[in-house]
């Protein structure tokens, strides 16, 4: 089943075209890593897919239901009700955590399902504690974000996304704000999710990680998808010269 399908996505900021005719599908259970140089449009693609930015033209579907339609060359968005339903299909983990500083860990994780989704409070708290234990931070449920390391804050952000029971998770460079030792712990958590067949789209600079966990790697440059395929093809044997140049710079 296609959880995500994007067709002919275009996005401009003023006169600058940031995404040019992007088409991408993600199947249920698939892990897709998006790599490429800074400014290539990777994060903007994620922001369009999660409705943080509006597409100028193109179509977008979740779970094979068309959410954003293309009419007369422009993207047309649906009602608030349909958008709210579409939002429930995915979770998003940011590079800078985006936790509420005045909420403790447990409240950061449990607040949205209780307050927004109106789920039973006790069952949400129970599930939140189970997820916090699973990702190794259950001893911090009463701590506040300012009392946590960057890696611990990112684990909380992942738990907050998981407790919403999304069909898929997006990660926007989840380790870029962390030092290498802490990065390894976060990547282990994500690898565990991949082994459980959680559908994930990951914008990352961690090439070894992308090779290890991805079913498919997408290389972007200049607002276009230059190359995509299995990790061993795109990372180890790239066909396109732009891909080869990018990977060579990383290995220097």
mmCIF file of C-alpha atoms in Angstrom, residues 3-220:
data_model
loop_
_atom_site.group_PDB
_atom_site.id
_atom_site.type_symbol
_atom_site.label_atom_id
_atom_site.label_comp_id
_atom_site.label_asym_id
_atom_site.label_seq_id
_atom_site.Cartn_x
_atom_site.Cartn_y
_atom_site.Cartn_z
ATOM 1 C CA UNK A 3 1.243 5.537 2.362
ATOM 2 C CA UNK A 4 2.564 8.630 0.591
ATOM 3 C CA UNK A 5 2.373 9.670 -3.035
ATOM 4 C CA UNK A 6 3.580 13.030 -4.331
ATOM 5 C CA UNK A 7 3.253 13.943 -7.988
ATOM 6 C CA UNK A 8 4.865 16.900 -9.810
ATOM 7 C CA UNK A 9 5.447 19.001 -6.693
ATOM 8 C CA UNK A 10 6.667 22.553 -7.349
ATOM 9 C CA UNK A 11 7.557 25.052 -4.633
ATOM 10 C CA UNK A 12 8.871 28.612 -4.910
ATOM 11 C CA UNK A 13 9.943 31.168 -2.331
ATOM 12 C CA UNK A 14 9.494 34.465 -4.133
ATOM 13 C CA UNK A 15 11.254 34.082 -7.482
ATOM 14 C CA UNK A 16 13.443 31.208 -6.266
ATOM 15 C CA UNK A 17 12.260 27.749 -7.338
ATOM 16 C CA UNK A 18 13.131 25.413 -4.449
ATOM 17 C CA UNK A 19 11.443 22.197 -5.637
ATOM 18 C CA UNK A 20 11.067 21.381 -9.329
ATOM 19 C CA UNK A 21 8.633 18.682 -10.428
ATOM 20 C CA UNK A 22 9.244 16.283 -7.513
ATOM 21 C CA UNK A 23 7.456 12.923 -7.562
ATOM 22 C CA UNK A 24 7.898 10.425 -4.734
ATOM 23 C CA UNK A 25 6.066 7.390 -3.350
ATOM 24 C CA UNK A 26 6.581 5.608 -0.036
ATOM 25 C CA UNK A 27 5.188 2.122 0.540
ATOM 26 C CA UNK A 28 3.962 0.802 3.895
ATOM 27 C CA UNK A 29 6.892 -0.543 5.942
ATOM 28 C CA UNK A 30 9.483 1.174 3.754
ATOM 29 C CA UNK A 31 12.387 3.260 5.081
ATOM 30 C CA UNK A 32 13.382 6.019 2.669
ATOM 31 C CA UNK A 33 16.422 8.204 3.348
ATOM 32 C CA UNK A 34 16.803 11.526 1.545
ATOM 33 C CA UNK A 35 20.375 12.744 1.163
ATOM 34 C CA UNK A 36 21.981 15.671 -0.617
ATOM 35 C CA UNK A 37 23.865 18.929 -0.079
ATOM 36 C CA UNK A 38 22.509 21.780 2.038
ATOM 37 C CA UNK A 39 20.032 23.874 0.080
ATOM 38 C CA UNK A 40 19.000 21.003 -2.193
ATOM 39 C CA UNK A 41 15.356 21.145 -1.052
ATOM 40 C CA UNK A 42 15.302 18.106 1.264
ATOM 41 C CA UNK A 43 13.755 19.819 4.292
ATOM 42 C CA UNK A 44 11.354 21.844 2.126
ATOM 43 C CA UNK A 45 10.104 18.576 0.624
ATOM 44 C CA UNK A 46 9.413 17.256 4.136
ATOM 45 C CA UNK A 47 7.693 20.516 5.103
ATOM 46 C CA UNK A 48 5.436 20.294 2.043
ATOM 47 C CA UNK A 49 4.646 16.635 2.759
ATOM 48 C CA UNK A 50 3.659 17.531 6.357
ATOM 49 C CA UNK A 51 1.697 20.691 5.421
ATOM 50 C CA UNK A 52 4.114 23.075 7.151
ATOM 51 C CA UNK A 53 4.584 24.641 3.708
ATOM 52 C CA UNK A 54 1.990 24.847 0.953
ATOM 53 C CA UNK A 55 2.751 23.384 -2.454
ATOM 54 C CA UNK A 56 2.444 25.761 -5.413
ATOM 55 C CA UNK A 57 1.489 22.973 -7.799
ATOM 56 C CA UNK A 58 1.301 19.209 -7.729
ATOM 57 C CA UNK A 59 -0.693 16.525 -5.919
ATOM 58 C CA UNK A 60 -0.299 14.705 -2.620
ATOM 59 C CA UNK A 61 -2.012 11.562 -1.314
ATOM 60 C CA UNK A 62 -1.924 9.744 2.041
ATOM 61 C CA UNK A 63 -2.993 6.091 2.265
ATOM 62 C CA UNK A 64 -4.114 6.301 -1.372
ATOM 63 C CA UNK A 65 -6.548 9.140 -0.629
ATOM 64 C CA UNK A 66 -5.852 12.338 -2.553
ATOM 65 C CA UNK A 67 -5.463 15.230 -0.108
ATOM 66 C CA UNK A 68 -3.945 17.975 -2.275
ATOM 67 C CA UNK A 69 -5.291 18.168 -5.818
ATOM 68 C CA UNK A 70 -3.853 19.936 -8.841
ATOM 69 C CA UNK A 71 -6.328 22.215 -10.579
ATOM 70 C CA UNK A 72 -5.387 24.574 -13.409
ATOM 71 C CA UNK A 73 -1.708 24.180 -12.545
ATOM 72 C CA UNK A 74 -2.152 25.041 -8.839
ATOM 73 C CA UNK A 75 -2.298 22.917 -5.699
ATOM 74 C CA UNK A 76 -5.730 22.995 -4.041
ATOM 75 C CA UNK A 77 -6.033 22.094 -0.359
ATOM 76 C CA UNK A 78 -9.132 20.480 1.213
ATOM 77 C CA UNK A 79 -11.310 21.398 4.214
ATOM 78 C CA UNK A 80 -9.946 21.622 7.768
ATOM 79 C CA UNK A 81 -11.640 18.331 8.616
ATOM 80 C CA UNK A 82 -9.875 16.470 5.792
ATOM 81 C CA UNK A 83 -6.565 18.150 6.680
ATOM 82 C CA UNK A 84 -6.935 17.115 10.324
ATOM 83 C CA UNK A 85 -7.521 13.509 9.256
ATOM 84 C CA UNK A 86 -4.465 13.659 6.973
ATOM 85 C CA UNK A 87 -2.349 15.031 9.841
ATOM 86 C CA UNK A 88 -3.164 11.927 11.883
ATOM 87 C CA UNK A 89 -1.393 9.737 9.294
ATOM 88 C CA UNK A 90 2.125 10.916 10.159
ATOM 89 C CA UNK A 91 4.429 12.089 12.917
ATOM 90 C CA UNK A 92 7.307 14.535 12.513
ATOM 91 C CA UNK A 93 10.574 14.668 14.475
ATOM 92 C CA UNK A 94 12.499 17.930 14.094
ATOM 93 C CA UNK A 95 16.240 18.505 14.370
ATOM 94 C CA UNK A 96 15.736 21.017 17.218
ATOM 95 C CA UNK A 97 13.311 18.874 19.279
ATOM 96 C CA UNK A 98 10.481 21.477 19.609
ATOM 97 C CA UNK A 99 9.475 20.333 23.105
ATOM 98 C CA UNK A 100 7.279 22.465 25.362
ATOM 99 C CA UNK A 101 9.727 23.880 27.972
ATOM 100 C CA UNK A 102 7.031 24.263 30.670
ATOM 101 C CA UNK A 103 5.832 20.619 30.390
ATOM 102 C CA UNK A 104 7.664 17.683 31.931
ATOM 103 C CA UNK A 105 8.606 14.695 29.741
ATOM 104 C CA UNK A 106 5.429 12.710 30.391
ATOM 105 C CA UNK A 107 3.181 15.691 29.644
ATOM 106 C CA UNK A 108 5.157 16.543 26.490
ATOM 107 C CA UNK A 109 4.527 13.027 25.223
ATOM 108 C CA UNK A 110 0.921 12.559 26.372
ATOM 109 C CA UNK A 111 -0.598 16.022 25.943
ATOM 110 C CA UNK A 112 -1.645 15.906 22.275
ATOM 111 C CA UNK A 113 -3.415 12.506 22.311
ATOM 112 C CA UNK A 114 -5.313 13.496 25.461
ATOM 113 C CA UNK A 115 -6.142 17.113 24.608
ATOM 114 C CA UNK A 116 -6.330 17.090 20.797
ATOM 115 C CA UNK A 117 -7.382 13.519 20.015
ATOM 116 C CA UNK A 118 -9.570 13.206 23.159
ATOM 117 C CA UNK A 119 -8.197 9.758 23.930
ATOM 118 C CA UNK A 120 -8.629 8.195 27.378
ATOM 119 C CA UNK A 121 -6.140 9.822 29.747
ATOM 120 C CA UNK A 122 -5.134 6.714 31.691
ATOM 121 C CA UNK A 123 -4.556 4.595 28.576
ATOM 122 C CA UNK A 124 -2.502 7.394 26.967
ATOM 123 C CA UNK A 125 -0.343 7.760 30.090
ATOM 124 C CA UNK A 126 0.174 3.989 30.164
ATOM 125 C CA UNK A 127 1.158 3.940 26.484
ATOM 126 C CA UNK A 128 3.415 6.994 26.931
ATOM 127 C CA UNK A 129 5.301 5.267 29.761
ATOM 128 C CA UNK A 130 5.636 2.091 27.682
ATOM 129 C CA UNK A 131 7.143 4.043 24.776
ATOM 130 C CA UNK A 132 9.468 6.028 27.058
ATOM 131 C CA UNK A 133 10.741 2.721 28.478
ATOM 132 C CA UNK A 134 11.163 1.262 24.985
ATOM 133 C CA UNK A 135 13.432 4.109 23.894
ATOM 134 C CA UNK A 136 15.379 4.189 27.163
ATOM 135 C CA UNK A 137 14.178 7.345 28.888
ATOM 136 C CA UNK A 138 11.495 6.100 31.312
ATOM 137 C CA UNK A 139 13.507 7.372 34.318
ATOM 138 C CA UNK A 140 13.073 10.970 33.106
ATOM 139 C CA UNK A 141 9.273 11.230 32.933
ATOM 140 C CA UNK A 142 9.156 13.995 35.573
ATOM 141 C CA UNK A 143 12.123 15.958 34.197
ATOM 142 C CA UNK A 144 11.753 19.156 32.168
ATOM 143 C CA UNK A 145 13.449 19.714 28.786
ATOM 144 C CA UNK A 146 16.038 22.088 30.276
ATOM 145 C CA UNK A 147 17.196 19.245 32.553
ATOM 146 C CA UNK A 148 17.810 16.856 29.645
ATOM 147 C CA UNK A 149 20.711 16.369 27.255
ATOM 148 C CA UNK A 150 20.124 16.931 23.538
ATOM 149 C CA UNK A 151 19.943 13.189 22.951
ATOM 150 C CA UNK A 152 17.383 12.735 25.727
ATOM 151 C CA UNK A 153 15.278 15.586 24.318
ATOM 152 C CA UNK A 154 15.342 13.946 20.876
ATOM 153 C CA UNK A 155 14.184 10.642 22.409
ATOM 154 C CA UNK A 156 11.271 12.505 23.991
ATOM 155 C CA UNK A 157 10.447 14.028 20.589
ATOM 156 C CA UNK A 158 10.434 10.548 19.023
ATOM 157 C CA UNK A 159 8.207 9.218 21.833
ATOM 158 C CA UNK A 160 5.827 12.146 21.337
ATOM 159 C CA UNK A 161 5.503 11.263 17.652
ATOM 160 C CA UNK A 162 5.059 7.519 18.317
ATOM 161 C CA UNK A 163 2.287 7.904 20.912
ATOM 162 C CA UNK A 164 0.041 9.396 18.218
ATOM 163 C CA UNK A 165 0.106 5.962 16.492
ATOM 164 C CA UNK A 166 0.950 7.399 13.053
ATOM 165 C CA UNK A 167 1.139 5.332 9.877
ATOM 166 C CA UNK A 168 4.542 6.839 9.142
ATOM 167 C CA UNK A 169 7.237 9.023 10.690
ATOM 168 C CA UNK A 170 9.237 11.857 9.154
ATOM 169 C CA UNK A 171 12.663 12.772 10.546
ATOM 170 C CA UNK A 172 14.252 16.070 9.523
ATOM 171 C CA UNK A 173 17.989 15.659 10.198
ATOM 172 C CA UNK A 174 17.275 14.297 13.699
ATOM 173 C CA UNK A 175 20.941 14.095 14.726
ATOM 174 C CA UNK A 176 22.349 17.317 13.255
ATOM 175 C CA UNK A 177 22.198 19.163 16.599
ATOM 176 C CA UNK A 178 23.835 16.314 18.544
ATOM 177 C CA UNK A 179 27.427 15.291 19.164
ATOM 178 C CA UNK A 180 28.655 11.984 17.652
ATOM 179 C CA UNK A 181 28.368 9.897 20.842
ATOM 180 C CA UNK A 182 24.752 10.941 21.436
ATOM 181 C CA UNK A 183 23.979 10.584 17.719
ATOM 182 C CA UNK A 184 24.786 6.865 17.918
ATOM 183 C CA UNK A 185 22.071 6.363 20.563
ATOM 184 C CA UNK A 186 19.404 8.130 18.513
ATOM 185 C CA UNK A 187 20.343 6.150 15.412
ATOM 186 C CA UNK A 188 19.970 2.927 17.443
ATOM 187 C CA UNK A 189 16.431 3.960 18.401
ATOM 188 C CA UNK A 190 15.600 4.661 14.751
ATOM 189 C CA UNK A 191 17.192 1.389 13.647
ATOM 190 C CA UNK A 192 14.949 -0.407 16.138
ATOM 191 C CA UNK A 193 11.897 1.279 14.591
ATOM 192 C CA UNK A 194 13.061 0.226 11.127
ATOM 193 C CA UNK A 195 13.353 -3.392 12.322
ATOM 194 C CA UNK A 196 9.742 -3.155 13.528
ATOM 195 C CA UNK A 197 8.747 -2.098 9.979
ATOM 196 C CA UNK A 198 7.783 1.449 10.939
ATOM 197 C CA UNK A 199 7.424 3.444 7.719
ATOM 198 C CA UNK A 200 9.958 6.284 7.844
ATOM 199 C CA UNK A 201 11.177 9.107 5.637
ATOM 200 C CA UNK A 202 14.504 10.404 6.943
ATOM 201 C CA UNK A 203 16.371 13.504 5.790
ATOM 202 C CA UNK A 204 19.908 12.785 6.954
ATOM 203 C CA UNK A 205 23.614 13.461 6.485
ATOM 204 C CA UNK A 206 24.420 10.121 8.168
ATOM 205 C CA UNK A 207 25.368 8.171 5.046
ATOM 206 C CA UNK A 208 26.435 4.977 6.861
ATOM 207 C CA UNK A 209 23.126 4.970 8.727
ATOM 208 C CA UNK A 210 21.188 5.533 5.501
ATOM 209 C CA UNK A 211 23.024 2.593 3.946
ATOM 210 C CA UNK A 212 22.289 0.344 6.938
ATOM 211 C CA UNK A 213 18.562 0.976 7.485
ATOM 212 C CA UNK A 214 17.089 2.224 4.201
ATOM 213 C CA UNK A 215 15.110 0.255 1.678
ATOM 214 C CA UNK A 216 15.608 3.166 -0.700
ATOM 215 C CA UNK A 217 17.879 6.209 -0.845
ATOM 216 C CA UNK A 218 16.882 9.402 -2.656
ATOM 217 C CA UNK A 219 19.612 11.855 -3.669
ATOM 218 C CA UNK A 220 18.444 15.444 -4.166
#
